[in-house]
Amino acid sequence: MITTSEFKNGMKIEIDGVPYEILEHQHHKPGKGGAMMRTRLRNLLNGRVIDNTMRSGEKVNKPDLETRTMQYLYQAGDAYVFMDMSTYEQTEIPASVCGSKGGFLVESSEVKVLLYNGSPLDLDIPASVVMEITECEPGIKGDTVSGATKPAKLSSGVVVQVPLFVEQGERIKVDTRTASYISREK
């Protein structure tokens, strides 16, 4: 059990059998009555954000969350197949759980998978990945407008904006949080 005095931003709690992440918390002491803890919570199952007020000293449950290191193997239809690095069991995670992060999965890369009661809830992928450009317009000699970009399709199918000098077949480093170009890789 966790009391409201132990709350921290990013902490995971469970209210009425639903896991939440604390986005913000604020201790509030009105002039009349008891102290309260105002919180802004994100539902870990569906992503909705709610505001919740609890009495100071109230206790909530700690959710059954587990983080496991898994290796991404391949995509099978609308699911991604991972192998647990400790038990070597293969697990299919639906594309709906992976969301936009699925487009930045590189075969044989290790990711951390957040499990709630044994079922996958979220992925923690690296902040940047190196991927190959499969489709891109050719660069035109002398086209040196600074800051100009063009769309490039990566090996996973994700389209990112890249500078004009980047060519098809090159490997680039991409920021997975913003889906933006960082640099070329040798």
mmCIF file of C-alpha atoms in Angstrom:
data_model
loop_
_atom_site.group_PDB
_atom_site.id
_atom_site.type_symbol
_atom_site.label_atom_id
_atom_site.label_comp_id
_atom_site.label_asym_id
_atom_site.label_seq_id
_atom_site.Cartn_x
_atom_site.Cartn_y
_atom_site.Cartn_z
ATOM 1 C CA MET A 1 0.000 0.000 0.000
ATOM 2 C CA ILE A 2 1.162 3.530 -0.815
ATOM 3 C CA THR A 3 0.038 6.606 1.145
ATOM 4 C CA THR A 4 -0.576 9.962 -0.523
ATOM 5 C CA SER A 5 2.447 11.431 1.279
ATOM 6 C CA GLU A 6 4.721 9.068 -0.727
ATOM 7 C CA PHE A 7 3.444 10.234 -4.147
ATOM 8 C CA LYS A 8 6.050 11.238 -6.739
ATOM 9 C CA ASN A 9 5.681 12.204 -10.389
ATOM 10 C CA GLY A 10 6.016 9.100 -12.586
ATOM 11 C CA MET A 11 4.990 6.721 -9.765
ATOM 12 C CA LYS A 12 2.536 3.954 -10.717
ATOM 13 C CA ILE A 13 -0.529 3.384 -8.504
ATOM 14 C CA GLU A 14 -3.719 1.316 -8.736
ATOM 15 C CA ILE A 15 -7.178 2.734 -8.013
ATOM 16 C CA ASP A 16 -10.274 0.484 -8.254
ATOM 17 C CA GLY A 17 -8.263 -2.198 -10.092
ATOM 18 C CA VAL A 18 -6.972 0.198 -12.785
ATOM 19 C CA PRO A 19 -3.256 1.112 -13.057
ATOM 20 C CA TYR A 20 -2.395 4.819 -13.265
ATOM 21 C CA GLU A 21 0.768 6.877 -13.599
ATOM 22 C CA ILE A 22 1.020 10.069 -11.532
ATOM 23 C CA LEU A 23 1.698 12.980 -13.903
ATOM 24 C CA GLU A 24 1.361 15.758 -11.305
ATOM 25 C CA HIS A 25 0.546 15.907 -7.623
ATOM 26 C CA GLN A 26 -0.063 18.805 -5.259
ATOM 27 C CA HIS A 27 -0.694 18.878 -1.526
ATOM 28 C CA HIS A 28 -3.591 21.250 -0.768
ATOM 29 C CA LYS A 29 -4.590 22.510 2.688
ATOM 30 C CA PRO A 30 -7.787 24.557 2.597
ATOM 31 C CA GLY A 31 -8.539 26.964 5.429
ATOM 32 C CA LYS A 32 -11.377 24.786 6.628
ATOM 33 C CA GLY A 33 -11.303 20.972 6.713
ATOM 34 C CA GLY A 34 -8.589 18.381 6.216
ATOM 35 C CA ALA A 35 -5.660 18.401 3.829
ATOM 36 C CA MET A 36 -6.048 16.893 0.353
ATOM 37 C CA MET A 37 -3.797 15.578 -2.404
ATOM 38 C CA ARG A 38 -4.757 16.754 -5.888
ATOM 39 C CA THR A 39 -3.400 14.515 -8.618
ATOM 40 C CA ARG A 40 -3.387 14.327 -12.402
ATOM 41 C CA LEU A 41 -3.309 10.661 -13.427
ATOM 42 C CA ARG A 42 -2.827 8.856 -16.763
ATOM 43 C CA ASN A 43 -4.687 5.570 -17.186
ATOM 44 C CA LEU A 44 -2.062 3.018 -18.293
ATOM 45 C CA LEU A 45 -4.642 0.846 -20.061
ATOM 46 C CA ASN A 46 -6.189 3.432 -22.390
ATOM 47 C CA GLY A 47 -4.027 6.583 -22.006
ATOM 48 C CA ARG A 48 -6.794 8.882 -20.731
ATOM 49 C CA VAL A 49 -5.801 11.609 -18.278
ATOM 50 C CA ILE A 50 -8.013 12.325 -15.253
ATOM 51 C CA ASP A 51 -7.902 14.625 -12.250
ATOM 52 C CA ASN A 52 -8.389 12.974 -8.864
ATOM 53 C CA THR A 53 -8.550 14.372 -5.338
ATOM 54 C CA MET A 54 -7.823 12.210 -2.274
ATOM 55 C CA ARG A 55 -7.712 12.889 1.443
ATOM 56 C CA SER A 56 -4.221 13.289 2.840
ATOM 57 C CA GLY A 57 -2.985 10.004 4.327
ATOM 58 C CA GLU A 58 -5.316 7.869 2.164
ATOM 59 C CA LYS A 59 -3.783 4.617 0.938
ATOM 60 C CA VAL A 60 -3.819 3.189 -2.603
ATOM 61 C CA ASN A 61 -2.588 -0.112 -3.992
ATOM 62 C CA LYS A 62 0.649 -0.682 -5.827
ATOM 63 C CA PRO A 63 -0.073 -2.229 -9.264
ATOM 64 C CA ASP A 64 1.373 -5.591 -10.349
ATOM 65 C CA LEU A 65 3.798 -4.101 -12.888
ATOM 66 C CA GLU A 66 6.901 -5.835 -14.156
ATOM 67 C CA THR A 67 9.544 -4.702 -16.647
ATOM 68 C CA ARG A 68 11.242 -7.370 -18.764
ATOM 69 C CA THR A 69 14.032 -7.052 -21.299
ATOM 70 C CA MET A 70 12.952 -8.564 -24.599
ATOM 71 C CA GLN A 71 14.500 -8.829 -28.043
ATOM 72 C CA TYR A 72 12.464 -7.798 -31.093
ATOM 73 C CA LEU A 73 12.422 -10.626 -33.657
ATOM 74 C CA TYR A 74 9.981 -9.824 -36.482
ATOM 75 C CA GLN A 75 6.546 -8.492 -37.416
ATOM 76 C CA ALA A 76 3.755 -11.033 -37.953
ATOM 77 C CA GLY A 77 0.679 -9.390 -39.466
ATOM 78 C CA ASP A 78 -0.621 -6.791 -37.020
ATOM 79 C CA ALA A 79 1.559 -8.023 -34.140
ATOM 80 C CA TYR A 80 5.238 -7.812 -33.208
ATOM 81 C CA VAL A 81 7.066 -10.916 -31.981
ATOM 82 C CA PHE A 82 9.496 -10.564 -29.062
ATOM 83 C CA MET A 83 11.681 -13.052 -27.225
ATOM 84 C CA ASP A 84 12.044 -12.816 -23.445
ATOM 85 C CA MET A 85 15.798 -12.626 -22.761
ATOM 86 C CA SER A 86 15.571 -14.587 -19.499
ATOM 87 C CA THR A 87 13.203 -17.448 -20.449
ATOM 88 C CA TYR A 88 13.652 -17.442 -24.269
ATOM 89 C CA GLU A 89 9.865 -17.600 -24.699
ATOM 90 C CA GLN A 90 8.371 -15.828 -27.707
ATOM 91 C CA THR A 91 5.548 -13.341 -27.140
ATOM 92 C CA GLU A 92 3.318 -11.598 -29.665
ATOM 93 C CA ILE A 93 2.482 -8.003 -28.790
ATOM 94 C CA PRO A 94 -0.375 -6.376 -30.749
ATOM 95 C CA ALA A 95 0.417 -3.303 -32.854
ATOM 96 C CA SER A 96 -2.146 -1.360 -30.792
ATOM 97 C CA VAL A 97 0.064 -1.756 -27.690
ATOM 98 C CA CYS A 98 3.229 -0.719 -29.559
ATOM 99 C CA GLY A 99 1.586 2.302 -31.218
ATOM 100 C CA SER A 100 3.934 4.571 -33.179
ATOM 101 C CA LYS A 101 6.939 2.999 -31.422
ATOM 102 C CA GLY A 102 6.468 -0.109 -33.579
ATOM 103 C CA GLY A 103 7.769 1.731 -36.636
ATOM 104 C CA PHE A 104 11.151 2.220 -34.970
ATOM 105 C CA LEU A 105 11.750 -1.393 -33.954
ATOM 106 C CA VAL A 106 14.937 -2.794 -35.469
ATOM 107 C CA GLU A 107 15.357 -6.575 -35.687
ATOM 108 C CA SER A 108 17.485 -8.045 -32.868
ATOM 109 C CA SER A 109 17.256 -4.839 -30.803
ATOM 110 C CA GLU A 110 16.542 -5.078 -27.090
ATOM 111 C CA VAL A 111 13.602 -3.186 -25.589
ATOM 112 C CA LYS A 112 12.024 -3.039 -22.154
ATOM 113 C CA VAL A 113 8.413 -4.251 -22.064
ATOM 114 C CA LEU A 114 6.115 -3.122 -19.240
ATOM 115 C CA LEU A 115 3.766 -5.939 -18.167
ATOM 116 C CA TYR A 116 0.607 -5.521 -16.071
ATOM 117 C CA ASN A 117 -0.683 -8.800 -14.577
ATOM 118 C CA GLY A 118 1.410 -10.647 -17.171
ATOM 119 C CA SER A 119 0.022 -8.873 -20.255
ATOM 120 C CA PRO A 120 2.070 -6.300 -22.236
ATOM 121 C CA LEU A 121 1.159 -2.679 -21.584
ATOM 122 C CA ASP A 122 3.908 -0.475 -23.075
ATOM 123 C CA LEU A 123 7.334 -0.527 -24.746
ATOM 124 C CA ASP A 124 10.420 1.455 -23.754
ATOM 125 C CA ILE A 125 12.524 1.786 -26.924
ATOM 126 C CA PRO A 126 15.898 3.531 -27.315
ATOM 127 C CA ALA A 127 15.820 7.320 -27.838
ATOM 128 C CA SER A 128 17.452 6.937 -31.260
ATOM 129 C CA VAL A 129 17.865 4.166 -33.830
ATOM 130 C CA VAL A 130 19.886 3.721 -37.030
ATOM 131 C CA MET A 131 17.779 2.721 -40.046
ATOM 132 C CA GLU A 132 18.263 2.482 -43.804
ATOM 133 C CA ILE A 133 16.427 4.709 -46.293
ATOM 134 C CA THR A 134 14.543 2.540 -48.825
ATOM 135 C CA GLU A 135 12.797 5.276 -50.824
ATOM 136 C CA CYS A 136 13.895 8.865 -51.299
ATOM 137 C CA GLU A 137 14.026 11.436 -54.095
ATOM 138 C CA PRO A 138 17.558 11.924 -55.435
ATOM 139 C CA GLY A 139 19.492 14.994 -54.347
ATOM 140 C CA ILE A 140 19.986 17.628 -57.049
ATOM 141 C CA LYS A 141 23.499 19.019 -57.434
ATOM 142 C CA GLY A 142 23.638 22.669 -56.417
ATOM 143 C CA ASP A 143 20.436 22.504 -54.354
ATOM 144 C CA THR A 144 21.857 23.912 -51.130
ATOM 145 C CA VAL A 145 18.919 25.746 -49.581
ATOM 146 C CA SER A 146 19.623 25.666 -45.867
ATOM 147 C CA GLY A 147 17.008 23.923 -43.734
ATOM 148 C CA ALA A 148 15.134 22.400 -46.701
ATOM 149 C CA THR A 149 13.922 18.831 -46.258
ATOM 150 C CA LYS A 150 12.355 16.022 -48.267
ATOM 151 C CA PRO A 151 10.416 12.892 -47.231
ATOM 152 C CA ALA A 152 12.316 9.609 -46.929
ATOM 153 C CA LYS A 153 10.818 6.156 -46.318
ATOM 154 C CA LEU A 154 12.770 3.982 -43.882
ATOM 155 C CA SER A 155 13.148 0.187 -43.960
ATOM 156 C CA SER A 156 10.289 -0.188 -41.431
ATOM 157 C CA GLY A 157 7.901 1.892 -43.555
ATOM 158 C CA VAL A 158 8.041 5.047 -41.415
ATOM 159 C CA VAL A 159 8.413 8.322 -43.346
ATOM 160 C CA VAL A 160 10.668 11.037 -41.865
ATOM 161 C CA GLN A 161 11.837 14.395 -43.165
ATOM 162 C CA VAL A 162 15.547 14.454 -44.077
ATOM 163 C CA PRO A 163 17.898 17.129 -45.499
ATOM 164 C CA LEU A 164 18.218 17.387 -49.292
ATOM 165 C CA PHE A 165 21.738 15.872 -49.380
ATOM 166 C CA VAL A 166 20.638 12.485 -47.949
ATOM 167 C CA GLU A 167 20.343 9.728 -50.588
ATOM 168 C CA GLN A 168 18.462 6.435 -50.918
ATOM 169 C CA GLY A 169 20.373 3.468 -49.448
ATOM 170 C CA GLU A 170 22.101 5.558 -46.748
ATOM 171 C CA ARG A 171 21.765 4.755 -43.064
ATOM 172 C CA ILE A 172 20.534 7.571 -40.833
ATOM 173 C CA LYS A 173 20.075 8.077 -37.105
ATOM 174 C CA VAL A 174 16.464 8.944 -36.165
ATOM 175 C CA ASP A 175 15.042 10.334 -32.901
ATOM 176 C CA THR A 176 12.270 7.865 -31.950
ATOM 177 C CA ARG A 177 10.417 10.347 -29.713
ATOM 178 C CA THR A 178 9.890 12.985 -32.425
ATOM 179 C CA ALA A 179 10.422 10.880 -35.604
ATOM 180 C CA SER A 180 13.040 13.364 -36.770
ATOM 181 C CA TYR A 181 16.400 13.074 -38.547
ATOM 182 C CA ILE A 182 19.523 13.403 -36.370
ATOM 183 C CA SER A 183 22.511 12.511 -38.575
ATOM 184 C CA ARG A 184 23.947 10.253 -41.271
ATOM 185 C CA GLU A 185 25.744 7.073 -40.209
ATOM 186 C CA LYS A 186 28.770 5.555 -41.923
#
